[in-house]
CSV table of C-alpha atoms and ligand atoms in Angstrom, one decimal:
chain,number,residue,atom,x,y,z
A,1,MET,CA,0.1,0.0,0.2
A,2,ILE,CA,1.2,3.3,-1.1
A,3,LYS,CA,2.5,5.3,2.3
A,4,LYS,CA,0.7,8.3,3.5
A,5,TYR,CA,2.5,11.4,5.1
A,6,LEU,CA,0.7,14.7,6.4
A,7,VAL,CA,1.2,18.1,7.6
A,8,ILE,CA,-1.1,19.3,9.9
A,9,GLY,CA,-1.9,22.7,11.0
A,10,ASN,CA,-4.3,25.9,11.2
A,11,PRO,CA,-4.5,27.6,8.5
A,12,ILE,CA,-2.6,25.2,6.3
A,13,GLU,CA,-3.8,26.1,2.9
A,14,HIS,CA,-0.3,27.9,2.1
A,15,SER,CA,2.0,25.5,3.5
A,16,LEU,CA,4.8,24.5,1.0
A,17,SER,CA,5.8,21.3,2.7
A,18,PRO,CA,3.7,18.9,0.4
A,19,LYS,CA,5.5,20.4,-2.7
A,20,LEU,CA,8.8,19.8,-1.2
A,21,HIS,CA,8.2,16.6,0.3
A,22,ASN,CA,6.4,15.1,-3.1
A,23,HIS,CA,9.3,16.6,-5.3
A,24,TRP,CA,11.9,14.6,-3.2
A,25,LEU,CA,9.5,11.5,-2.9
A,26,LYS,CA,9.4,11.5,-6.7
A,27,LYS,CA,13.2,12.2,-7.2
A,28,ASN,CA,14.0,9.1,-4.8
A,29,ASN,CA,11.4,6.8,-6.7
A,30,ILE,CA,9.5,6.5,-3.4
A,31,ASP,CA,5.9,5.1,-3.4
A,32,ALA,CA,4.0,7.7,-1.1
A,33,VAL,CA,2.3,10.7,-1.1
A,34,TYR,CA,2.4,13.8,1.2
A,35,ASP,CA,-0.8,15.7,2.0
A,36,LYS,CA,-1.9,18.8,4.1
A,37,LYS,CA,-4.8,18.7,6.5
A,38,LYS,CA,-6.4,21.5,8.0
A,39,ILE,CA,-7.3,20.3,11.7
A,40,ASP,CA,-8.9,21.5,14.9
A,41,GLU,CA,-7.5,20.8,18.5
A,42,ASN,CA,-10.3,18.0,19.0
A,43,ASP,CA,-8.5,16.3,15.9
A,44,LEU,CA,-5.3,15.8,17.4
A,45,LYS,CA,-6.0,12.5,19.3
A,46,ASN,CA,-7.5,10.7,16.4
A,47,ILE,CA,-4.6,11.8,14.0
A,48,VAL,CA,-2.2,10.6,16.1
A,49,SER,CA,-3.8,7.1,16.7
A,50,GLU,CA,-3.6,6.8,12.7
A,51,ILE,CA,0.0,6.9,13.1
A,52,LYS,CA,0.1,4.1,15.7
A,53,GLU,CA,-2.4,2.0,13.5
A,54,GLU,CA,0.1,2.8,10.7
A,55,LYS,CA,-2.6,4.4,8.3
A,56,ILE,CA,-0.4,7.4,8.2
A,57,SER,CA,3.5,7.0,8.1
A,58,GLY,CA,4.6,10.4,9.2
A,59,ILE,CA,3.1,13.7,10.3
A,60,ASN,CA,4.6,17.3,10.1
A,61,VAL,CA,3.0,19.4,12.9
A,62,THR,CA,2.9,23.8,12.1
A,63,VAL,CA,1.3,26.4,14.0
A,64,PRO,CA,-0.7,26.4,16.3
A,65,PHE,CA,-0.2,22.7,17.1
A,66,LYS,CA,3.4,21.8,18.0
A,67,LYS,CA,3.3,22.3,21.6
A,68,SER,CA,-0.6,21.1,22.1
A,69,ILE,CA,0.0,17.8,20.4
A,70,ILE,CA,2.8,16.6,23.0
A,71,PRO,CA,0.4,14.9,25.4
A,72,PHE,CA,-0.9,12.5,22.7
A,73,LEU,CA,2.6,11.1,21.8
A,74,ASP,CA,4.4,8.3,23.7
A,75,GLU,CA,7.9,9.7,23.6
A,76,LEU,CA,9.6,13.0,22.8
A,77,SER,CA,13.5,13.1,21.3
A,78,PHE,CA,15.7,15.0,23.6
A,79,GLU,CA,15.6,18.4,21.6
A,80,ALA,CA,11.5,18.1,21.5
A,81,ASN,CA,11.3,17.6,25.2
A,82,GLU,CA,13.8,20.4,25.7
A,83,THR,CA,11.7,23.0,23.6
A,84,GLN,CA,8.3,21.7,24.2
A,85,SER,CA,7.8,21.7,20.7
A,86,VAL,CA,7.3,19.0,17.9
A,87,ASN,CA,7.1,19.2,14.4
A,88,THR,CA,7.7,15.8,13.2
A,89,ILE,CA,6.2,12.4,14.1
A,90,TYR,CA,6.9,8.9,13.4
A,91,LEU,CA,6.4,5.4,14.8
A,92,LYS,CA,9.4,3.4,16.1
A,93,ASN,CA,9.1,0.0,17.7
A,94,GLY,CA,5.2,0.5,18.1
A,95,LYS,CA,5.7,4.2,19.8
A,96,VAL,CA,4.6,7.2,18.6
A,97,ILE,CA,7.9,9.5,18.7
A,98,GLY,CA,7.8,13.4,18.4
A,99,HIS,CA,10.8,15.1,17.3
A,100,ASN,CA,11.8,18.5,16.5
A,101,THR,CA,13.7,19.5,13.2
A,102,ASP,CA,13.2,23.5,13.4
A,103,ILE,CA,16.3,23.4,15.7
A,104,ALA,CA,18.5,21.7,13.3
A,105,GLY,CA,16.8,23.6,10.4
A,106,PHE,CA,17.9,26.9,11.6
A,107,GLU,CA,21.4,25.8,12.7
A,108,LEU,CA,22.1,24.4,9.4
A,109,ASN,CA,20.8,27.7,7.9
A,110,ILE,CA,23.1,30.0,9.9
A,111,ARG,CA,26.2,27.7,8.9
A,112,HIS,CA,24.8,27.4,5.2
A,113,CYS,CA,25.1,31.4,5.2
A,114,LYS,CA,28.4,31.4,6.8
A,115,TYR,CA,27.4,33.5,9.8
A,116,ASP,CA,29.6,33.1,12.6
A,117,VAL,CA,27.0,33.5,15.5
A,118,LYS,CA,29.2,32.2,18.4
A,119,GLY,CA,29.9,35.1,20.8
A,120,LYS,CA,27.0,37.5,19.3
A,121,LYS,CA,24.2,39.1,21.1
A,122,VAL,CA,21.0,38.2,19.4
A,123,LEU,CA,17.4,40.2,19.6
A,124,ILE,CA,14.4,38.2,19.3
A,125,LEU,CA,11.4,39.6,18.3
A,126,GLY,CA,8.3,37.5,19.1
A,127,ALA,CA,7.5,34.3,21.5
A,128,GLY,CA,5.4,32.2,19.1
A,129,GLY,CA,5.8,28.5,18.2
A,130,VAL,CA,9.4,28.4,16.4
A,131,VAL,CA,11.0,30.7,19.0
A,132,PRO,CA,11.8,27.9,21.9
A,133,SER,CA,13.3,26.0,18.6
A,134,ILE,CA,15.5,29.0,17.6
A,135,ILE,CA,16.6,29.8,21.4
A,136,PHE,CA,17.9,26.2,21.8
A,137,SER,CA,19.4,26.3,18.4
A,138,LEU,CA,21.6,29.7,19.4
A,139,ILE,CA,22.6,28.4,22.7
A,140,LYS,CA,23.9,25.2,21.1
A,141,MET,CA,25.8,27.6,18.8
A,142,LYS,CA,27.2,29.3,21.8
A,143,VAL,CA,25.7,33.0,21.4
A,144,SER,CA,26.6,35.1,24.4
A,145,LYS,CA,23.2,36.8,24.8
A,146,ILE,CA,19.4,36.2,23.8
A,147,ILE,CA,17.0,39.1,24.3
A,148,ILE,CA,13.5,38.7,23.6
A,149,SER,CA,11.0,41.3,22.9
A,150,ASN,CA,7.3,40.3,22.7
A,151,ARG,CA,4.1,42.6,22.3
A,152,THR,CA,2.6,40.1,25.0
A,153,LYS,CA,5.4,40.2,27.3
A,154,LYS,CA,3.9,37.4,29.5
A,155,LYS,CA,4.5,35.1,26.8
A,156,ALA,CA,8.3,36.0,26.7
A,157,GLU,CA,8.3,35.6,30.4
A,158,ASP,CA,6.9,32.1,30.0
A,159,LEU,CA,10.0,31.2,27.8
A,160,LYS,CA,12.2,31.5,31.0
A,161,ASN,CA,10.8,28.5,32.4
A,162,TYR,CA,12.6,26.7,29.7
A,163,PHE,CA,15.7,28.9,29.2
A,164,LYS,CA,16.7,30.6,32.6
A,165,ASP,CA,19.5,32.8,31.0
A,166,ILE,CA,17.6,34.7,28.4
A,167,ASP,CA,16.7,38.5,28.9
A,168,ILE,CA,13.2,39.9,28.3
A,169,VAL,CA,12.7,43.6,27.2
A,170,ASP,CA,9.3,45.6,26.4
A,171,TRP,CA,8.1,45.5,23.1
A,172,GLY,CA,9.4,48.4,21.2
A,173,VAL,CA,12.6,48.6,23.0
A,174,VAL,CA,15.6,47.8,20.7
A,175,THR,CA,18.6,46.8,22.7
A,176,ASN,CA,22.2,46.6,21.6
A,177,PHE,CA,22.6,43.4,19.1
A,178,ASP,CA,24.7,41.8,16.6
A,179,MET,CA,21.8,39.8,15.1
A,180,ILE,CA,18.2,40.8,15.2
A,181,ILE,CA,15.5,37.7,14.4
A,182,ASN,CA,12.1,38.8,13.5
A,183,ALA,CA,10.0,35.6,14.6
A,184,THR,CA,6.5,37.5,14.5
A,185,SER,CA,3.9,37.2,12.0
A,186,ILE,CA,4.3,40.8,11.1
A,187,GLY,CA,5.7,41.0,7.3
A,188,LEU,CA,3.4,38.0,6.0
A,189,LYS,CA,1.4,40.8,4.4
A,190,ASN,CA,3.3,42.8,2.4
A,191,GLU,CA,2.3,46.1,3.8
A,192,ASP,CA,2.9,44.8,7.4
A,193,LYS,CA,5.9,46.6,9.1
A,194,ILE,CA,7.6,46.8,12.5
A,195,ASN,CA,8.2,50.1,14.0
A,196,PHE,CA,12.2,49.9,14.0
A,197,ASP,CA,14.7,52.8,14.0
A,198,TYR,CA,17.0,51.4,11.8
A,199,SER,CA,19.2,54.8,12.2
A,200,ALA,CA,19.8,53.6,15.6
A,201,VAL,CA,21.5,50.2,15.1
A,202,GLY,CA,24.4,50.8,13.3
A,203,MET,CA,24.9,49.2,9.7
A,204,ASP,CA,26.9,46.0,9.9
A,205,LYS,CA,24.3,44.0,11.8
A,206,PHE,CA,22.8,40.5,10.6
A,207,PHE,CA,18.6,40.7,10.1
A,208,TYR,CA,17.1,37.3,9.9
A,209,ASP,CA,13.1,37.0,9.2
A,210,VAL,CA,11.6,33.5,9.7
A,211,ILE,CA,9.3,34.6,7.0
A,212,TYR,CA,10.3,33.7,3.4
A,213,ASN,CA,6.8,34.5,1.5
A,214,PRO,CA,7.1,37.4,1.0
A,215,LYS,CA,10.8,36.9,0.0
A,216,GLU,CA,11.9,40.2,1.3
A,217,THR,CA,9.7,41.7,4.1
A,218,ILE,CA,9.9,45.3,4.8
A,219,PHE,CA,12.0,44.7,7.9
A,220,LEU,CA,14.7,43.2,5.6
A,221,LYS,CA,14.2,45.5,2.9
A,222,ARG,CA,14.9,48.3,5.2
A,223,ALA,CA,17.6,46.9,6.8
A,224,LYS,CA,19.4,46.3,3.8
A,225,LEU,CA,19.0,49.7,2.9
A,226,PHE,CA,20.7,50.6,5.9
A,227,GLY,CA,23.9,48.6,4.8
A,228,ASN,CA,22.7,45.7,7.0
A,229,ARG,CA,23.3,41.7,6.0
A,230,THR,CA,20.1,39.9,5.7
A,231,GLU,CA,18.7,36.5,5.6
A,232,ASN,CA,15.2,35.0,5.3
A,233,GLY,CA,13.7,31.9,6.5
A,234,LYS,CA,13.6,29.6,3.3
A,235,MET,CA,16.8,27.8,4.0
A,236,MET,CA,15.6,27.1,7.6
A,237,PHE,CA,12.1,25.9,6.1
A,238,ILE,CA,14.0,23.5,3.2
A,239,TYR,CA,16.5,22.0,6.1
A,240,GLN,CA,13.6,21.4,8.6
A,241,ALA,CA,12.0,19.4,5.8
A,242,HIS,CA,14.9,17.4,4.7
A,243,GLN,CA,16.0,16.5,8.4
A,244,ALA,CA,12.0,15.2,8.5
A,245,PHE,CA,12.5,13.3,5.2
A,246,THR,CA,15.7,11.7,6.3
A,247,ILE,CA,14.1,10.2,9.4
A,248,TRP,CA,11.1,8.7,7.6
A,249,HIS,CA,12.9,7.5,4.5
A,250,ASN,CA,16.3,7.0,5.3
A,251,ILE,CA,17.6,8.7,2.4
A,252,MET,CA,19.1,12.1,2.4
A,253,PRO,CA,17.4,14.0,-0.7
A,254,ASP,CA,19.3,16.5,-2.7
A,255,ILE,CA,18.8,20.2,-1.9
A,256,ASP,CA,19.7,21.7,-5.2
A,257,GLU,CA,18.7,24.6,-7.3
A,258,GLU,CA,15.7,23.0,-8.3
A,259,THR,CA,14.6,22.3,-4.8
A,260,ILE,CA,15.3,25.9,-3.9
A,261,LYS,CA,13.3,27.3,-6.6
A,262,LEU,CA,10.4,25.2,-5.9
A,263,LEU,CA,9.7,27.8,-3.0
A,264,ASP,CA,9.9,30.7,-5.1
B,1,ATR,P1,1.5,31.3,18.1
B,1,ATR,O1,1.7,32.5,18.8
B,1,ATR,O2,0.2,31.0,18.1
B,1,ATR,O3,2.5,30.4,17.9
B,1,ATR,P2,3.2,32.6,15.7
B,1,ATR,O4,2.5,32.8,14.3
B,1,ATR,O5,3.9,31.4,15.9
B,1,ATR,O6,1.7,32.2,16.7
B,1,ATR,O7,3.5,33.9,16.7
B,1,ATR,C1,2.9,35.1,16.5
B,1,ATR,C2,4.1,35.9,17.0
B,1,ATR,O8,3.7,37.2,16.1
B,1,ATR,C3,3.7,36.1,18.7
B,1,ATR,O9,5.0,36.7,19.1
B,1,ATR,C4,2.9,37.5,18.4
B,1,ATR,O10,2.7,38.4,19.4
B,1,ATR,P3,1.6,38.2,20.6
B,1,ATR,O11,2.7,37.0,21.5
B,1,ATR,O12,1.9,39.5,21.3
B,1,ATR,O13,0.4,37.7,20.1
B,1,ATR,C5,3.4,38.5,17.5
B,1,ATR,N1,2.7,39.4,16.7
B,1,ATR,C6,1.6,38.9,15.7
B,1,ATR,N2,1.0,40.2,15.1
B,1,ATR,C7,1.6,41.2,16.0
B,1,ATR,C8,1.6,42.4,15.7
B,1,ATR,N3,0.5,43.2,15.0
B,1,ATR,N4,2.4,43.3,16.8
B,1,ATR,C9,3.2,42.7,17.5
B,1,ATR,N5,3.5,41.2,17.5
B,1,ATR,C10,2.6,40.5,16.7
């Protein structure tokens, strides 16, 4: 029987995971199909039981279920447990395992663009689903300081339960930094912009936006105008998918020009 894979989330219409995974499945002659499914909180339990019953072979989880799916899983990988965030699910020895490939996705992206993040001061805007993974990844890469700024301060403070050494500042406060990461949803709509005093931050900083569609948010566009280095989240997305594919199929698919173009 043809193997079935899924990405679940809400909303899910714009997910590019099926495009990427189906491309790699075809390239590697694997008899499987990867679909997307919009679900509600109430569906989580049933979807996970389909993994146990081997009706589905693997699931990617996206916003807003990366944390709320955890109670329905049998085991978490070290990374998923430390971040309380799951984006990849599979069955191993009869147990449903939750893993986090966003961490490796972010790290591989930073290494791919050859930015030396070690010893750097990083300001993160936002405290949503992907932020614990980015923090974990940054700590692993030995940054010197992580500062979080989120509109709802409580959500930033909650992150302190997992990561004791982070600093929290009020939304709108721009601290001194080497690298700044937009992990909010501001910028998804073309006209969205973050109020930010670019002239105050210098011109040799690294601006990273998790958003890759649009390709260049106003956040990145303006940063570039002021002479800073920029990078969007496209390679992070590709690398997290690459890691999930490798786990499920025991094959490392190619990340070539054709793959990267799929997401343009
Ligand atoms: P979730 O929070 O459900 O995981 P997300 O898309 O991962 O969803 O996170 C959205 C992030 O963008 C949050 O940090 C959110 O801030 P709040 O915690 O205050 O909601 C942030 N965000 C979205 N719209 C924003 C806006 N107009 N101004 C400031 N922050 C915004």
